[in-house]
Short mmCIF file of C-alpha atoms in Angstrom, two decimals:
data_model
loop_
_atom_site.label_atom_id
_atom_site.label_comp_id
_atom_site.label_asym_id
_atom_site.label_seq_id
_atom_site.Cartn_x
_atom_site.Cartn_y
_atom_site.Cartn_z
CA MET K 1 -4.20 -26.32 -3.86
CA HIS K 2 -0.41 -26.21 -4.05
CA THR K 3 0.96 -23.17 -2.28
CA PRO K 4 4.43 -21.97 -3.34
CA LEU K 5 5.76 -21.20 0.15
CA LYS K 6 4.51 -24.40 1.75
CA GLY K 7 7.21 -25.90 3.96
CA LEU K 8 8.87 -22.56 4.70
CA LYS K 9 9.03 -21.31 8.26
CA VAL K 10 8.64 -17.59 8.83
CA LEU K 11 9.31 -16.06 12.23
CA SER K 12 8.16 -12.50 12.70
CA LEU K 13 8.87 -10.21 15.61
CA GLU K 14 6.22 -7.81 14.41
CA GLN K 15 3.65 -5.26 15.39
CA ALA K 16 1.27 -2.75 13.80
CA VAL K 17 1.06 -2.87 9.98
CA ALA K 18 4.23 -2.94 7.85
CA ALA K 19 5.78 -6.28 8.87
CA PRO K 20 2.40 -7.97 9.45
CA PHE K 21 1.39 -7.01 5.88
CA ALA K 22 4.46 -8.80 4.49
CA THR K 23 3.97 -11.93 6.57
CA ALA K 24 0.22 -12.05 5.82
CA ARG K 25 1.16 -12.46 2.16
CA MET K 26 3.55 -15.24 3.13
CA ALA K 27 0.86 -17.00 5.14
CA ASP K 28 -1.54 -16.74 2.19
CA ALA K 29 1.15 -18.37 0.04
CA GLY K 30 1.37 -21.34 2.40
CA ALA K 31 4.28 -20.46 4.69
CA LYS K 32 4.11 -21.38 8.36
CA VAL K 33 4.16 -17.93 9.94
CA ILE K 34 4.88 -17.65 13.66
CA LYS K 35 4.03 -14.22 15.01
CA VAL K 36 5.96 -13.36 18.15
CA GLU K 37 3.92 -11.16 20.50
CA ARG K 38 4.76 -9.58 23.83
CA PRO K 39 2.60 -10.75 26.76
CA GLU K 40 0.20 -7.81 26.33
CA GLY K 41 -0.10 -8.57 22.61
CA ASP K 42 0.52 -6.63 19.42
CA PHE K 43 -0.76 -3.10 20.10
CA ALA K 44 -2.67 -3.22 16.80
CA ARG K 45 -5.13 -5.50 18.62
CA GLY K 46 -6.44 -2.34 20.29
CA TYR K 47 -6.73 -0.01 17.29
CA ASP K 48 -10.51 -0.39 16.93
CA ARG K 49 -13.38 -2.85 17.43
CA ALA K 50 -14.79 -2.79 13.90
CA ALA K 51 -14.55 -6.53 13.12
CA ASN K 52 -17.12 -8.19 15.38
CA GLY K 53 -15.46 -6.51 18.36
CA LEU K 54 -11.93 -7.22 17.12
CA SER K 55 -9.43 -4.82 15.56
CA SER K 56 -9.94 -4.46 11.81
CA TYR K 57 -6.19 -4.02 11.35
CA PHE K 58 -5.37 -7.15 13.32
CA VAL K 59 -7.99 -9.35 11.66
CA TRP K 60 -6.89 -8.23 8.19
CA LEU K 61 -3.14 -8.67 8.64
CA ASN K 62 -2.80 -11.69 10.91
CA ARG K 63 -4.95 -14.34 9.27
CA GLY K 64 -3.34 -17.73 8.94
CA LYS K 65 -0.59 -17.07 11.51
CA LYS K 66 0.31 -18.78 14.76
CA SER K 67 0.97 -16.59 17.80
CA LEU K 68 3.97 -17.22 20.05
CA VAL K 69 3.94 -15.17 23.27
CA LEU K 70 7.41 -14.27 24.52
CA ASP K 71 8.63 -11.77 27.07
CA LEU K 72 12.00 -10.79 25.63
CA THR K 73 13.01 -9.06 28.84
CA GLN K 74 13.38 -12.61 30.21
CA GLN K 75 16.44 -14.65 29.24
CA ASN K 76 14.53 -17.92 28.97
CA ASP K 77 12.21 -16.43 26.37
CA CYS K 78 15.16 -14.93 24.48
CA ASN K 79 16.69 -18.40 24.39
CA LYS K 80 13.42 -19.80 22.98
CA LEU K 81 13.42 -17.16 20.22
CA GLU K 82 17.01 -17.93 19.31
CA GLN K 83 16.22 -21.63 19.02
CA GLU K 84 13.32 -20.81 16.71
CA ILE K 85 15.54 -18.62 14.51
CA LYS K 86 18.01 -21.50 14.03
CA THR K 87 15.36 -23.44 12.10
CA THR K 88 13.75 -20.46 10.39
CA ASP K 89 13.81 -19.64 6.69
CA ILE K 90 12.71 -16.00 6.96
CA PHE K 91 13.02 -13.82 10.07
CA ILE K 92 11.27 -10.43 9.93
CA GLN K 93 11.31 -7.78 12.62
CA ASN K 94 10.11 -4.20 12.85
CA LEU K 95 11.12 -3.27 16.36
CA ARG K 96 12.39 0.23 17.03
CA TYR K 97 15.95 1.00 15.89
CA GLY K 98 18.56 -0.82 17.95
CA VAL K 99 16.14 -2.86 20.06
CA ILE K 100 16.85 -6.18 18.35
CA SER K 101 20.57 -5.83 19.14
CA LYS K 102 19.91 -4.76 22.72
CA LEU K 103 17.91 -7.94 23.17
CA GLY K 104 21.02 -9.90 22.17
CA PHE K 105 20.03 -10.83 18.63
CA ASN K 106 22.95 -9.68 16.52
CA LEU K 107 21.89 -10.43 12.95
CA LYS K 108 25.44 -11.07 11.70
CA ARG K 109 25.85 -13.72 14.39
CA LEU K 110 22.46 -15.25 13.61
CA HIS K 111 23.39 -15.55 9.93
CA LYS K 112 26.58 -17.39 10.88
CA VAL K 113 24.55 -19.81 12.98
CA ASN K 114 21.98 -20.25 10.18
CA PRO K 115 23.68 -19.46 6.82
CA ARG K 116 20.44 -20.06 4.89
CA LEU K 117 18.56 -17.51 6.98
CA ILE K 118 16.85 -14.62 5.24
CA SER K 119 16.41 -11.74 7.66
CA CYS K 120 14.43 -8.60 6.94
CA SER K 121 14.58 -5.60 9.26
CA LEU K 122 12.03 -2.81 8.87
CA THR K 123 12.94 0.57 10.34
CA GLY K 124 11.69 4.11 10.15
CA PHE K 125 14.77 5.92 8.85
CA GLY K 126 17.31 3.20 8.19
CA GLN K 127 20.20 1.93 10.29
CA ASN K 128 22.46 4.98 9.97
CA GLY K 129 22.19 8.73 9.92
CA SER K 130 21.36 11.48 12.38
CA ILE K 131 17.69 10.58 12.83
CA ALA K 132 17.88 6.79 12.64
CA LYS K 133 16.90 6.48 16.30
CA ARG K 134 13.68 8.45 15.96
CA LYS K 135 10.36 6.68 16.31
CA ALA K 136 8.55 6.46 13.00
CA TYR K 137 4.91 5.72 12.21
CA ASP K 138 2.94 5.90 9.00
CA LEU K 139 1.60 9.44 9.30
CA LEU K 140 4.94 10.74 10.58
CA ILE K 141 6.63 9.46 7.43
CA GLN K 142 3.86 10.91 5.25
CA ALA K 143 4.79 14.26 6.80
CA GLU K 144 8.58 13.81 6.84
CA THR K 145 8.87 12.75 3.20
CA GLY K 146 6.61 15.54 1.96
CA LEU K 147 3.81 13.22 0.85
CA ALA K 148 1.33 15.14 2.98
CA SER K 149 2.40 18.40 1.30
CA ILE K 150 1.01 17.20 -2.03
CA THR K 151 -2.06 15.47 -0.60
CA GLY K 152 -5.34 17.20 0.10
CA GLY K 153 -7.01 20.36 -1.09
CA ALA K 154 -5.60 23.82 -1.70
CA ASN K 155 -5.94 25.03 1.88
CA GLU K 156 -4.14 22.39 3.93
CA ALA K 157 -2.06 19.26 3.77
CA ALA K 158 -3.76 15.93 4.40
CA ARG K 159 -3.09 12.33 5.30
CA VAL K 160 -3.60 9.72 2.62
CA GLY K 161 -6.73 7.91 3.76
CA ILE K 162 -5.03 4.56 4.41
CA SER K 163 -1.73 3.54 6.03
CA ILE K 164 0.00 3.85 2.68
CA VAL K 165 3.57 4.03 4.04
CA ASP K 166 3.18 0.88 6.10
CA ILE K 167 1.44 -1.00 3.29
CA ALA K 168 4.05 0.08 0.74
CA THR K 169 6.85 -0.95 3.09
CA GLY K 170 5.23 -4.31 3.77
CA SER K 171 4.87 -4.92 0.04
CA THR K 172 8.51 -3.96 -0.52
CA ALA K 173 9.67 -6.27 2.26
CA TYR K 174 7.60 -9.14 0.86
CA SER K 175 9.01 -8.78 -2.65
CA ALA K 176 12.55 -8.45 -1.30
CA CYS K 177 12.14 -11.66 0.70
CA LEU K 178 10.87 -13.48 -2.40
CA GLU K 179 13.92 -12.25 -4.34
CA ALA K 180 16.14 -13.53 -1.53
CA LEU K 181 14.41 -16.91 -1.66
CA ILE K 182 15.12 -17.14 -5.39
CA GLN K 183 18.75 -16.19 -4.80
CA ARG K 184 19.03 -18.76 -2.00
CA GLY K 185 17.72 -21.40 -4.37
CA ILE K 186 20.65 -20.60 -6.68
CA THR K 187 23.47 -19.97 -4.19
CA GLY K 188 22.29 -21.80 -1.08
CA LYS K 189 22.97 -18.69 0.98
CA GLY K 190 20.61 -16.43 2.86
CA SER K 191 20.41 -12.63 2.79
CA ARG K 192 20.25 -9.77 5.26
CA ILE K 193 17.66 -7.25 4.08
CA GLU K 194 16.95 -3.76 5.41
CA VAL K 195 13.91 -1.72 4.40
CA SER K 196 13.02 1.67 5.84
CA LEU K 197 9.66 3.40 5.70
CA PHE K 198 11.37 6.61 4.63
CA ASP K 199 13.25 5.00 1.73
CA VAL K 200 10.13 3.31 0.41
CA MET K 201 8.03 6.46 0.39
CA ALA K 202 10.88 8.62 -0.94
CA GLU K 203 11.23 6.25 -3.91
CA TRP K 204 7.49 6.36 -4.50
CA LEU K 205 7.74 10.17 -4.56
CA THR K 206 10.24 10.21 -7.44
CA VAL K 207 7.93 12.00 -9.89
CA PRO K 208 6.95 14.94 -7.65
CA LEU K 209 10.55 15.20 -6.42
CA LEU K 210 11.97 15.42 -9.95
CA ASN K 211 9.32 17.97 -10.86
CA HIS K 212 10.31 20.07 -7.86
CA GLU K 213 14.01 19.87 -8.69
CA SER K 214 13.28 20.98 -12.25
CA GLY K 215 11.54 24.10 -10.96
CA ASN K 216 7.96 22.86 -11.08
CA THR K 217 7.14 22.21 -7.41
CA PRO K 218 3.87 20.23 -7.10
CA THR K 219 0.97 21.80 -5.27
CA ARG K 220 -2.05 20.21 -3.63
CA MET K 221 -4.81 19.78 -6.18
CA GLY K 222 -7.44 17.67 -4.47
CA LEU K 223 -9.06 15.34 -6.99
CA ALA K 224 -7.08 16.52 -10.00
CA HIS K 225 -3.98 15.19 -11.72
CA PRO K 226 -0.96 17.51 -11.69
CA SER K 227 0.28 16.44 -15.12
CA ILE K 228 -2.87 15.64 -17.12
CA ALA K 229 -6.00 17.61 -18.10
CA PRO K 230 -8.86 17.06 -18.12
CA TYR K 231 -8.34 14.62 -15.27
CA GLY K 232 -10.48 15.36 -12.25
CA VAL K 233 -13.89 15.29 -10.65
CA PHE K 234 -16.91 16.96 -12.25
CA LYS K 235 -20.50 17.47 -11.11
CA THR K 236 -23.45 16.43 -13.23
CA LYS K 237 -27.05 17.66 -13.20
CA VAL K 238 -28.25 14.61 -11.27
CA GLY K 239 -26.32 11.70 -9.77
CA PRO K 240 -22.91 10.97 -8.26
CA ASP K 241 -19.91 13.08 -9.23
CA LEU K 242 -17.74 11.72 -12.05
CA LEU K 243 -13.98 11.54 -12.21
CA ILE K 244 -12.88 11.74 -15.85
CA ALA K 245 -9.44 11.07 -17.32
CA VAL K 246 -8.36 11.95 -20.87
CA GLN K 247 -4.95 10.38 -21.48
CA SER K 248 -4.14 11.00 -25.15
CA GLU K 249 -4.84 13.34 -28.06
CA ARG K 250 -6.87 10.61 -29.74
CA GLU K 251 -9.07 10.43 -26.64
CA TRP K 252 -9.26 14.23 -26.49
CA PHE K 253 -10.57 14.42 -30.06
CA SER K 254 -13.17 11.75 -29.29
CA PHE K 255 -14.09 13.58 -26.09
CA CYS K 256 -14.56 16.87 -27.97
CA LYS K 257 -16.57 15.22 -30.73
CA LEU K 258 -18.98 13.18 -28.62
CA LEU K 259 -19.21 14.97 -25.29
CA LEU K 260 -18.38 18.61 -26.07
CA ASN K 261 -19.98 18.40 -29.55
CA ASP K 262 -17.24 20.65 -30.95
CA THR K 263 -14.26 19.17 -32.81
CA ASP K 264 -12.78 22.65 -33.32
CA ILE K 265 -11.87 22.70 -29.64
CA ALA K 266 -9.55 19.75 -30.22
CA SER K 267 -7.40 21.79 -32.62
CA ASN K 268 -7.55 25.07 -30.69
CA PRO K 269 -3.95 25.89 -29.60
CA LYS K 270 -5.17 26.44 -26.02
CA TYR K 271 -6.37 22.82 -25.83
CA SER K 272 -4.66 20.91 -28.66
CA SER K 273 -2.07 19.17 -26.46
CA ASN K 274 -2.00 17.88 -22.92
CA ILE K 275 0.68 20.43 -21.99
CA ALA K 276 -1.55 23.22 -23.34
CA ARG K 277 -4.57 21.90 -21.46
CA VAL K 278 -2.61 21.68 -18.20
CA THR K 279 -1.39 25.26 -18.74
CA ASN K 280 -5.00 26.32 -19.33
CA ARG K 281 -6.50 23.92 -16.81
CA ALA K 282 -9.17 26.34 -15.52
CA GLN K 283 -10.54 26.99 -19.01
CA THR K 284 -10.34 23.30 -19.91
CA ASP K 285 -12.23 22.27 -16.78
CA ASN K 286 -14.82 24.99 -17.37
CA LEU K 287 -15.53 23.59 -20.84
CA VAL K 288 -16.08 20.12 -19.40
CA SER K 289 -18.11 21.35 -16.41
CA GLY K 290 -20.37 23.41 -18.66
CA VAL K 291 -21.42 20.33 -20.61
CA LEU K 292 -21.63 17.84 -17.72
CA SER K 293 -23.75 20.19 -15.61
CA LYS K 294 -26.51 19.75 -18.21
CA LEU K 295 -26.37 15.93 -18.16
CA THR K 296 -27.31 13.33 -15.60
CA THR K 297 -24.54 11.00 -14.47
CA GLU K 298 -26.16 8.12 -16.39
CA GLU K 299 -26.34 10.20 -19.59
CA ALA K 300 -22.72 11.28 -19.20
CA ILE K 301 -21.58 7.68 -18.64
CA ASP K 302 -23.31 6.55 -21.84
CA ILE K 303 -21.44 9.19 -23.84
CA LEU K 304 -18.10 8.54 -22.13
CA GLN K 305 -18.36 4.83 -22.86
CA LEU K 306 -19.21 5.55 -26.49
CA ALA K 307 -16.17 7.85 -26.70
CA ASP K 308 -13.99 5.24 -24.93
CA ILE K 309 -13.01 7.69 -22.19
CA ALA K 310 -11.93 6.47 -18.74
CA PHE K 311 -14.13 7.51 -15.83
CA ALA K 312 -15.05 6.55 -12.30
CA LEU K 313 -17.83 7.28 -9.86
CA LEU K 314 -16.75 9.25 -6.80
CA ASN K 315 -17.71 6.53 -4.34
CA ASP K 316 -17.48 6.31 -0.56
CA MET K 317 -17.08 3.22 1.63
CA GLU K 318 -20.74 2.38 1.11
CA GLY K 319 -20.06 2.40 -2.62
CA LEU K 320 -17.13 0.02 -2.14
CA SER K 321 -19.12 -2.23 0.19
CA THR K 322 -21.76 -2.83 -2.50
CA HIS K 323 -19.50 -2.58 -5.56
CA PRO K 324 -20.05 -5.33 -8.14
CA CYS K 325 -16.28 -5.80 -8.57
CA LEU K 326 -15.56 -6.32 -4.87
CA ARG K 327 -14.31 -9.87 -4.26
CA ARG K 328 -14.42 -11.11 -0.69
CA ILE K 329 -13.06 -13.91 1.47
CA LYS K 330 -14.18 -15.09 4.89
CA ILE K 331 -11.56 -15.58 7.56
CA LYS K 332 -11.95 -17.38 10.86
CA THR K 333 -11.61 -15.46 14.12
CA GLU K 334 -12.45 -16.15 17.74
CA LYS K 335 -15.52 -13.95 17.25
CA GLY K 336 -16.70 -15.86 14.19
CA PRO K 337 -16.07 -15.48 10.45
CA ILE K 338 -15.22 -12.01 9.10
CA SER K 339 -15.73 -11.02 5.47
CA ILE K 340 -12.89 -8.91 4.06
CA PRO K 341 -11.69 -7.95 0.56
CA ALA K 342 -9.87 -10.83 -1.12
CA PRO K 343 -6.12 -10.75 -1.78
CA PRO K 344 -5.75 -9.25 -5.25
CA ALA K 345 -3.72 -11.94 -7.02
CA ILE K 346 -5.67 -14.75 -8.70
CA PHE K 347 -3.68 -17.85 -9.66
CA ASN K 348 -4.76 -20.16 -12.48
CA GLY K 349 -8.26 -18.77 -12.53
CA THR K 350 -9.08 -19.94 -9.00
CA GLU K 351 -10.03 -18.02 -5.91
CA PRO K 352 -7.18 -16.71 -3.71
CA ARG K 353 -5.11 -19.31 -1.97
CA LEU K 354 -5.26 -19.00 1.78
CA ALA K 355 -3.39 -20.78 4.55
#
């Protein structure tokens, strides 16, 4: 299969999750990705032993890469890295603020040596500002940006259950590098890209931020949507809990007719618009709960499908593991093949392309 990044050389001075996520996508697309590791290895190798004794993080994010061990406290190894950069298309690094310069790798100088170079630096809080030098990890940024304040139940803030900041930053870095490749194809010149974890998550928090600044500060709502009702989790008489989402007035009328068996509710001023239902969320949810508590999950699903209402089962990891929609790939490791979820993009109706 033709891979669009075949022939490109990617050099990554990376660790943990954010940068490795970006370069894993590049490896999947056919790029030659060289992962530079310190002699003791990327510390993500020690996060857990869930993948046949290997780290689940490391197995997931470092497939298809070649490892280059360098001790950058030694001048000879620094010289080796510089020689690699001279023939590199994309250079990514997510070392702590200022470390890359202290090691002698001034990016402006490197771009003069290799004008077609695309460099991408991932930081916690950017290159400037009063807290730029602070260490930054996923959960710290979830807290610092306020994401944790709107995540969880009513009683306490919570972490999003995956490394969402790192993954979002890796995705942003990957798309920015692809944009730079397109631009280089037009101008012949490389780009110097900077992406910070804080900036990425702050941009993702635009909606709750604007709501706060308009006087409607979001609160933690657990499995409910702050702007839509009914949109949340409901218990049935028998079976898994259901998460139901009504997105429009057309859907609400159908929901009232087929599930609530009362079309008058749809025109009641307390429930006739989404804004009214959000204002009267407790009463709205009570109406829905009263009906669903008398139905099994299977009975409720039949009615919801007939009414064309969106729903989901409240699954756990066992539910995902056996889910009929879960696509998997097998990747090679030193401990044997590991089955993981497949990359989401499907090209030309074929299975995911892998390096």
